[in-house]
PDB file of C-alpha atoms in Angstrom:
ATOM      1  CA  ASP E   7      -0.075  -0.261  -0.125  1.00 55.00           C
ATOM      2  CA  GLU E   8       3.003   2.413   0.628  1.00 62.00           C
ATOM      3  CA  GLN E   9       4.048   2.203  -2.879  1.00 73.00           C
ATOM      4  CA  MET E  10       0.840   2.527  -5.102  1.00 79.00           C
ATOM      5  CA  GLU E  11       2.605   4.466  -7.909  1.00 82.00           C
ATOM      6  CA  LEU E  12       5.163   1.779  -8.193  1.00 78.00           C
ATOM      7  CA  ALA E  13       2.622  -1.039  -7.915  1.00 78.00           C
ATOM      8  CA  THR E  14       0.452   0.381 -10.522  1.00 83.00           C
ATOM      9  CA  LYS E  15       3.334   0.951 -13.165  1.00 82.00           C
ATOM     10  CA  TYR E  16       4.485  -2.564 -12.981  1.00 76.00           C
ATOM     11  CA  LYS E  17       1.255  -3.849 -12.860  1.00 81.00           C
ATOM     12  CA  ILE E  18       1.835  -5.921  -9.802  1.00 79.00           C
ATOM     13  CA  SER E  19      -1.214  -7.961  -8.909  1.00 77.00           C
ATOM     14  CA  SER E  20      -0.066 -10.318  -6.311  1.00 79.00           C
ATOM     15  CA  ILE E  21       3.016 -10.497  -3.738  1.00 83.00           C
ATOM     16  CA  PRO E  22       5.642 -11.502  -3.474  1.00 89.00           C
ATOM     17  CA  ALA E  23       6.887 -10.138  -6.765  1.00 87.00           C
ATOM     18  CA  ILE E  24      10.692  -9.623  -7.835  1.00 90.00           C
ATOM     19  CA  TYR E  25      11.778  -7.592 -10.581  1.00 89.00           C
ATOM     20  CA  LEU E  26      14.856  -7.478 -12.014  1.00 89.00           C
ATOM     21  CA  PHE E  27      16.462  -4.527 -13.948  1.00 87.00           C
ATOM     22  CA  LYS E  28      19.364  -3.603 -16.172  1.00 83.00           C
ATOM     23  CA  GLY E  29      19.337   0.027 -16.271  1.00 80.00           C
ATOM     24  CA  ASP E  30      15.493   1.165 -16.668  1.00 81.00           C
ATOM     25  CA  LYS E  31      14.141  -2.137 -18.310  1.00 85.00           C
ATOM     26  CA  VAL E  32      12.859  -5.068 -16.546  1.00 88.00           C
ATOM     27  CA  ILE E  33      14.807  -8.055 -17.828  1.00 89.00           C
ATOM     28  CA  ASP E  34      13.356 -10.865 -15.733  1.00 92.00           C
ATOM     29  CA  ALA E  35      10.805 -11.042 -12.830  1.00 92.00           C
ATOM     30  CA  ILE E  36       9.041 -13.757 -10.470  1.00 93.00           C
ATOM     31  CA  ILE E  37       5.839 -13.578  -9.220  1.00 90.00           C
ATOM     32  CA  GLY E  38       4.625 -15.302  -6.030  1.00 91.00           C
ATOM     33  CA  PHE E  39       6.671 -17.292  -3.785  1.00 91.00           C
ATOM     34  CA  ALA E  40      10.434 -18.640  -4.698  1.00 92.00           C
ATOM     35  CA  PRO E  41      12.725 -20.214  -2.902  1.00 94.00           C
ATOM     36  CA  LYS E  42      16.102 -18.256  -2.183  1.00 92.00           C
ATOM     37  CA  GLU E  43      17.919 -21.031  -5.088  1.00 94.00           C
ATOM     38  CA  ARG E  44      15.546 -19.830  -7.723  1.00 94.00           C
ATOM     39  CA  ILE E  45      16.004 -16.127  -7.054  1.00 91.00           C
ATOM     40  CA  MET E  46      19.721 -16.517  -7.016  1.00 89.00           C
ATOM     41  CA  ALA E  47      19.358 -18.217 -10.285  1.00 91.00           C
ATOM     42  CA  MET E  48      17.402 -15.458 -11.953  1.00 90.00           C
ATOM     43  CA  VAL E  49      20.065 -13.013 -11.130  1.00 86.00           C
ATOM     44  CA  ASN E  50      23.075 -15.017 -11.914  1.00 83.00           C
ATOM     45  CA  LYS E  51      21.807 -15.812 -15.394  1.00 84.00           C
ATOM     46  CA  HIS E  52      21.908 -12.125 -16.338  1.00 80.00           C
ATOM     47  CA  ILE E  53      25.072 -10.911 -14.510  1.00 76.00           C
ATOM     48  CA  TYR E  54      27.308 -14.090 -14.508  1.00 67.00           C
ATOM     49  CA  PHE E  55      29.337 -14.688 -17.805  1.00 60.00           C
ATOM     50  CA  GLY E  56      31.049 -18.013 -16.800  1.00 57.00           C
ATOM     51  CA  ASN E  57      34.652 -18.465 -16.014  1.00 55.00           C
ATOM     52  CA  ASN E  58      33.773 -16.612 -12.544  1.00 55.00           C
ATOM     53  CA  HIS E  59      33.598 -13.420 -14.347  1.00 53.00           C
ATOM     54  CA  TYR E  60      30.707 -10.763 -13.079  1.00 55.00           C
ATOM     55  CA  ASP E  61      29.421  -7.919 -14.746  1.00 56.00           C
ATOM     56  CA  HIS E  62      31.447  -5.445 -12.642  1.00 56.00           C
ATOM     57  CA  GLY E  63      30.260  -1.878 -13.459  1.00 58.00           C
ATOM     58  CA  LYS E  64      29.531  -2.283 -16.905  1.00 63.00           C
ATOM     59  CA  HIS E  65      25.748  -2.174 -16.503  1.00 66.00           C
ATOM     60  CA  MET E  66      23.550  -0.829 -13.638  1.00 74.00           C
ATOM     61  CA  TYR E  67      21.561  -3.893 -12.033  1.00 76.00           C
ATOM     62  CA  TYR E  68      18.939  -3.279  -9.319  1.00 78.00           C
ATOM     63  CA  ILE E  69      16.276  -5.237  -8.101  1.00 80.00           C
ATOM     64  CA  LEU E  70      12.384  -4.128  -7.040  1.00 81.00           C
ATOM     65  CA  TYR E  71      10.575  -6.365  -4.400  1.00 83.00           C
ATOM     66  CA  PHE E  72       7.019  -6.129  -3.445  1.00 77.00           C
ATOM     67  CA  GLY E  73       6.136  -8.044  -0.845  1.00 80.00           C
ATOM     68  CA  ILE E  74       6.194  -8.433   3.188  1.00 73.00           C
ATOM     69  CA  LEU E  75       9.662  -8.608   4.755  1.00 63.00           C
TER      70      LEU E  75
END
């Protein structure tokens, strides 16, 4: 209820909802409950490039979480 503007912008209809952004674009999302392993897999899929190389500073990534902490 505190972030109704964001919830409306991203059409949140249920919680929890996790959105992964690259810059200003949503690149992945998980709607509903997900175990930690699934969330980490989503994040790693986008920022891990193999051979232990992560995307350090080339792109801005952030996560938007809607739910109860």
